[in-house]
């Protein structure tokens, strides 16, 4: 058996072991072709079934109605930061954003290239330690934008804001897609870089309600229009076939384990172990996120001094607990426990944290 670390990296991140094993088994000879999936045409029938199954699994596992179009694009979530306003702009109308962290801020900046942007709620004054509650968007706006999970700060939006009926709600779900049951039919657009909660880096899942595809100005380069990709089933040009194949395997795995309801249960159990430990540590570990905004995916905390944090990180690394350093912009510690993180990994981390506390208190 290969040596496997407990991988708490924030992204790219751990993938389910059965998914990696299956990819390894099929690597040299995919679907009886005598070729790797890396070597065959993106228009071959063997790849075509992977592509279409991946798309169908997204719709099934998310419970999306027929009117939603699923696309597999390149350029990461960061490209969607400008494709969203480019494709959804309406002359004379502004877009409204909720600012809950570094990724929201980047989305807001790019949004400004295509329309007036208004930030209607923000937690920046409190180092993004919470997600504003009860956010209200105006009627006459082009779109409303939120970030589902704030990877760096360890906060998550645990409710879906209400929007006026003709305002599309747009969500960056890069770090929490498929983490919990939500009514996704309330969204106009959902996008997610795959490399945190779905698959490897190199592909971005973009889901757009069909009626929104026609808004883009005619004079827009083809590659920048969602409609181009939607009309061609994400095969307008050569797509990222290997990342899509890996996403398909991880969606198969999600379905086998019982879909999103089972995943939510798993995620709640895992995150509760760590939050209970932090709360019960008598202040040795201090959680960054306010209790009502705690993320199921990224658990962020500090210790008394940066030296103690460095020591905790080093000792954890020596025990095979990898990637626990907080993001450079906030410091401290962060355990990313995405969908693919096992209960075993979380228990190993909790055991280490208890031991570290008793040795260093
Ligand atoms: C990581 C991350 C991004 C950036 O994604 P790229 O695919 O690297 O562009 C955007 N939004 C959120 C919420 C993220 O966690």
Coordinates of N, CA, C and O in Angstrom, one line a residue, residues 66-145:
X66 N -34.4 20.8 -15.4 CA -33.9 20.7 -16.8 C -33.4 22.0 -17.3 O -32.5 22.0 -18.2
X67 N -34.0 23.1 -16.8 CA -33.5 24.4 -17.4 C -32.1 24.8 -17.1 O -31.7 25.9 -17.5
X68 N -31.4 24.0 -16.2 CA -30.1 24.4 -15.9 C -29.1 23.8 -16.9 O -29.2 22.6 -17.2
X69 N -28.1 24.5 -17.3 CA -27.1 24.1 -18.2 C -25.8 23.9 -17.4 O -25.3 24.8 -16.7
X70 N -25.2 22.7 -17.6 CA -23.9 22.4 -16.9 C -22.8 22.6 -17.8 O -22.8 22.0 -18.9
X71 N -21.8 23.3 -17.5 CA -20.6 23.5 -18.3 C -19.3 23.2 -17.6 O -19.2 23.4 -16.4
X72 N -18.3 22.7 -18.4 CA -17.0 22.4 -17.8 C -16.0 23.3 -18.5 O -15.7 23.1 -19.7
X73 N -15.6 24.3 -17.8 CA -14.7 25.4 -18.5 C -13.3 25.4 -17.9 O -13.0 24.7 -16.9
X74 N -12.5 26.3 -18.5 CA -11.2 26.4 -18.0 C -11.0 27.9 -17.4 O -11.8 28.7 -17.5
X75 N -9.8 28.1 -16.8 CA -9.5 29.4 -16.3 C -9.8 29.6 -14.8 O -9.6 30.7 -14.2
X76 N -10.3 28.5 -14.2 CA -10.6 28.6 -12.7 C -11.8 29.5 -12.4 O -12.4 30.2 -13.2
X77 N -12.1 29.5 -11.1 CA -13.2 30.4 -10.6 C -12.8 31.8 -10.9 O -13.7 32.7 -11.2
X78 N -11.5 32.1 -10.9 CA -11.1 33.5 -11.2 C -11.5 34.0 -12.5 O -11.7 35.2 -12.7
X79 N -11.6 33.2 -13.5 CA -12.1 33.6 -14.8 C -13.6 33.9 -14.7 O -14.1 34.8 -15.4
X80 N -14.3 33.1 -13.9 CA -15.8 33.4 -13.7 C -16.0 34.8 -13.0 O -17.1 35.4 -13.2
X81 N -15.0 35.2 -12.3 CA -15.2 36.5 -11.6 C -15.5 37.6 -12.7 O -16.2 38.6 -12.4
X82 N -14.9 37.5 -13.9 CA -15.3 38.4 -14.9 C -16.3 37.9 -15.9 O -17.1 38.6 -16.5
X83 N -16.3 36.6 -16.1 CA -17.4 36.0 -17.0 C -18.8 36.2 -16.5 O -19.7 36.4 -17.3
X84 N -18.9 36.2 -15.2 CA -20.3 36.5 -14.6 C -20.8 37.8 -15.0 O -21.8 38.0 -15.6
X85 N -20.1 38.9 -14.7 CA -20.6 40.3 -15.0 C -20.6 40.5 -16.6 O -21.5 41.1 -17.1
X86 N -19.7 39.9 -17.3 CA -19.7 40.0 -18.7 C -21.0 39.4 -19.3 O -21.6 40.0 -20.2
X87 N -21.4 38.2 -18.8 CA -22.5 37.5 -19.4 C -23.9 37.9 -18.8 O -24.9 37.7 -19.4
X88 N -23.8 38.6 -17.6 CA -25.1 39.0 -17.0 C -25.4 40.5 -17.0 O -26.4 40.9 -16.5
X89 N -24.5 41.3 -17.6 CA -24.7 42.7 -17.5 C -26.0 43.1 -18.2 O -26.4 42.5 -19.1
X90 N -26.6 44.2 -17.6 CA -27.8 44.8 -18.2 C -27.5 46.3 -18.2 O -27.1 46.9 -17.2
X91 N -27.7 46.9 -19.4 CA -27.3 48.3 -19.5 C -28.0 49.2 -18.4 O -29.2 49.0 -18.2
X92 N -27.2 50.0 -17.8 CA -27.8 50.9 -16.8 C -28.1 50.3 -15.4 O -28.6 51.0 -14.5
X93 N -27.9 49.0 -15.3 CA -28.2 48.4 -14.0 C -26.9 48.0 -13.3 O -25.9 47.5 -13.9
X94 N -27.0 48.1 -12.0 CA -25.8 47.7 -11.2 C -25.9 46.3 -10.7 O -26.9 45.6 -10.8
X95 N -24.7 45.8 -10.2 CA -24.7 44.5 -9.6 C -24.5 44.7 -8.1 O -23.7 45.6 -7.8
X96 N -25.0 43.8 -7.3 CA -24.8 43.9 -5.9 C -24.1 42.7 -5.3 O -24.4 41.5 -5.7
X97 N -23.1 42.9 -4.5 CA -22.2 41.8 -4.0 C -22.2 41.8 -2.4 O -22.3 42.9 -1.8
X98 N -22.0 40.6 -1.9 CA -21.8 40.5 -0.4 C -20.3 40.2 -0.3 O -19.8 39.3 -1.0
X99 N -19.6 41.0 0.5 CA -18.1 40.9 0.7 C -17.8 40.1 1.9 O -17.9 40.6 3.0
X100 N -17.4 38.9 1.7 CA -17.2 38.0 2.9 C -15.7 37.5 2.9 O -15.4 36.5 3.6
X101 N -14.8 38.1 2.1 CA -13.5 37.6 2.2 C -12.7 38.0 0.9 O -13.1 38.7 0.0
X102 N -11.5 37.4 0.9 CA -10.5 37.7 -0.2 C -11.1 37.3 -1.6 O -11.0 38.1 -2.6
X103 N -11.8 36.2 -1.7 CA -12.4 35.8 -3.0 C -13.5 36.7 -3.4 O -13.6 37.0 -4.6
X104 N -14.3 37.1 -2.4 CA -15.4 38.0 -2.7 C -14.8 39.3 -3.3 O -15.3 39.9 -4.3
X105 N -13.8 39.8 -2.6 CA -13.2 41.0 -3.1 C -12.7 41.0 -4.5 O -12.8 41.9 -5.3
X106 N -12.1 39.8 -4.8 CA -11.6 39.7 -6.2 C -12.8 39.7 -7.2 O -12.7 40.3 -8.3
X107 N -13.8 39.0 -6.8 CA -15.0 39.0 -7.7 C -15.6 40.4 -7.8 O -16.0 40.8 -8.9
X108 N -15.6 41.2 -6.8 CA -16.1 42.5 -6.8 C -15.3 43.4 -7.7 O -15.8 44.2 -8.6
X109 N -14.0 43.2 -7.6 CA -13.1 44.0 -8.5 C -13.3 43.8 -9.9 O -13.4 44.7 -10.8
X110 N -13.4 42.5 -10.3 CA -13.6 42.1 -11.7 C -15.0 42.5 -12.2 O -15.2 42.9 -13.3
X111 N -16.0 42.4 -11.3 CA -17.4 42.8 -11.6 C -17.4 44.3 -12.1 O -18.1 44.6 -13.0
X112 N -16.5 45.1 -11.5 CA -16.5 46.5 -11.8 C -16.1 46.8 -13.2 O -16.3 47.9 -13.7
X113 N -15.5 45.9 -13.9 CA -15.1 46.1 -15.3 C -16.3 46.1 -16.3 O -16.2 46.6 -17.4
X114 N -17.4 45.6 -15.8 CA -18.6 45.5 -16.7 C -19.9 46.1 -16.3 O -20.8 46.3 -17.0
X115 N -19.9 46.5 -15.0 CA -21.1 47.3 -14.5 C -20.7 48.0 -13.2 O -19.7 47.8 -12.7
X116 N -21.7 48.9 -12.8 CA -21.5 49.5 -11.5 C -21.7 48.4 -10.5 O -22.6 47.5 -10.6
X117 N -20.9 48.4 -9.5 CA -20.9 47.4 -8.4 C -21.2 48.0 -7.1 O -20.6 49.0 -6.8
X118 N -22.1 47.4 -6.4 CA -22.4 47.9 -5.0 C -22.2 46.8 -4.0 O -22.7 45.7 -4.2
X119 N -21.4 47.1 -3.0 CA -21.3 46.1 -1.9 C -22.4 46.4 -0.9 O -22.4 47.4 -0.3
X120 N -23.3 45.4 -0.7 CA -24.5 45.7 0.2 C -24.3 45.2 1.6 O -25.0 45.5 2.5
X121 N -23.3 44.3 1.8 CA -23.0 43.9 3.1 C -21.6 43.4 3.1 O -21.1 42.8 2.1
X122 N -20.9 43.5 4.3 CA -19.5 43.1 4.4 C -19.1 42.8 5.8 O -19.7 43.4 6.8
X123 N -18.2 41.9 6.0 CA -17.7 41.6 7.3 C -16.2 42.0 7.4 O -15.5 41.5 8.3
X124 N -15.8 42.8 6.5 CA -14.4 43.1 6.5 C -13.9 43.8 7.7 O -12.8 43.6 8.2
X125 N -14.8 44.6 8.4 CA -14.4 45.4 9.6 C -14.0 44.4 10.7 O -13.4 44.8 11.6
X126 N -14.4 43.2 10.6 CA -14.2 42.2 11.7 C -13.3 41.0 11.1 O -13.6 39.9 11.5
X127 N -12.4 41.4 10.3 CA -11.5 40.3 9.7 C -12.3 39.2 9.1 O -11.8 38.0 9.2
X128 N -13.4 39.5 8.5 CA -14.2 38.4 7.9 C -14.5 37.2 8.8 O -14.5 36.1 8.3
X129 N -14.8 37.5 10.0 CA -15.0 36.4 11.0 C -16.4 35.9 11.0 O -16.7 34.9 11.7
X130 N -17.2 36.5 10.2 CA -18.7 36.0 10.1 C -19.2 36.3 8.7 O -18.6 37.1 7.9
X131 N -20.4 35.7 8.5 CA -21.1 36.0 7.2 C -22.3 36.9 7.6 O -23.1 36.5 8.5
X132 N -22.5 38.0 7.0 CA -23.7 38.9 7.3 C -25.0 38.1 7.1 O -25.1 37.3 6.2
X133 N -25.9 38.2 8.1 CA -27.2 37.5 8.0 C -28.2 38.4 7.4 O -28.1 39.6 7.4
X134 N -29.3 37.8 6.9 CA -30.4 38.5 6.4 C -30.2 39.5 5.3 O -30.8 40.6 5.3
X135 N -29.2 39.2 4.4 CA -28.9 40.1 3.4 C -30.1 40.4 2.4 O -30.8 39.4 2.1
X136 N -30.3 41.7 2.1 CA -31.5 42.0 1.2 C -30.9 42.7 -0.1 O -30.3 43.7 0.0
X137 N -31.3 42.1 -1.2 CA -30.9 42.7 -2.5 C -32.0 43.6 -3.0 O -33.2 43.3 -2.8
X138 N -31.6 44.6 -3.8 CA -32.6 45.5 -4.5 C -33.3 44.8 -5.7 O -32.8 43.8 -6.2
X139 N -34.4 45.4 -6.1 CA -35.2 44.9 -7.2 C -34.6 45.0 -8.6 O -34.6 44.2 -9.4
X140 N -34.0 46.3 -8.8 CA -33.7 46.6 -10.2 C -32.2 46.5 -10.5 O -31.5 47.4 -10.9
X141 N -31.7 45.3 -10.1 CA -30.2 45.1 -10.3 C -30.0 44.0 -11.4 O -30.9 43.2 -11.7
X142 N -28.8 44.0 -11.9 CA -28.5 43.0 -13.0 C -28.3 41.6 -12.4 O -28.8 40.6 -12.9
X143 N -27.6 41.5 -11.2 CA -27.5 40.2 -10.5 C -27.0 40.5 -9.1 O -26.5 41.6 -8.8
X144 N -27.2 39.4 -8.3 CA -26.7 39.4 -6.9 C -25.6 38.4 -6.7 O -25.8 37.2 -7.2
X145 N -24.5 38.7 -6.1 CA -23.4 37.8 -6.0 C -23.0 37.5 -4.6 O -22.8 38.4 -3.8

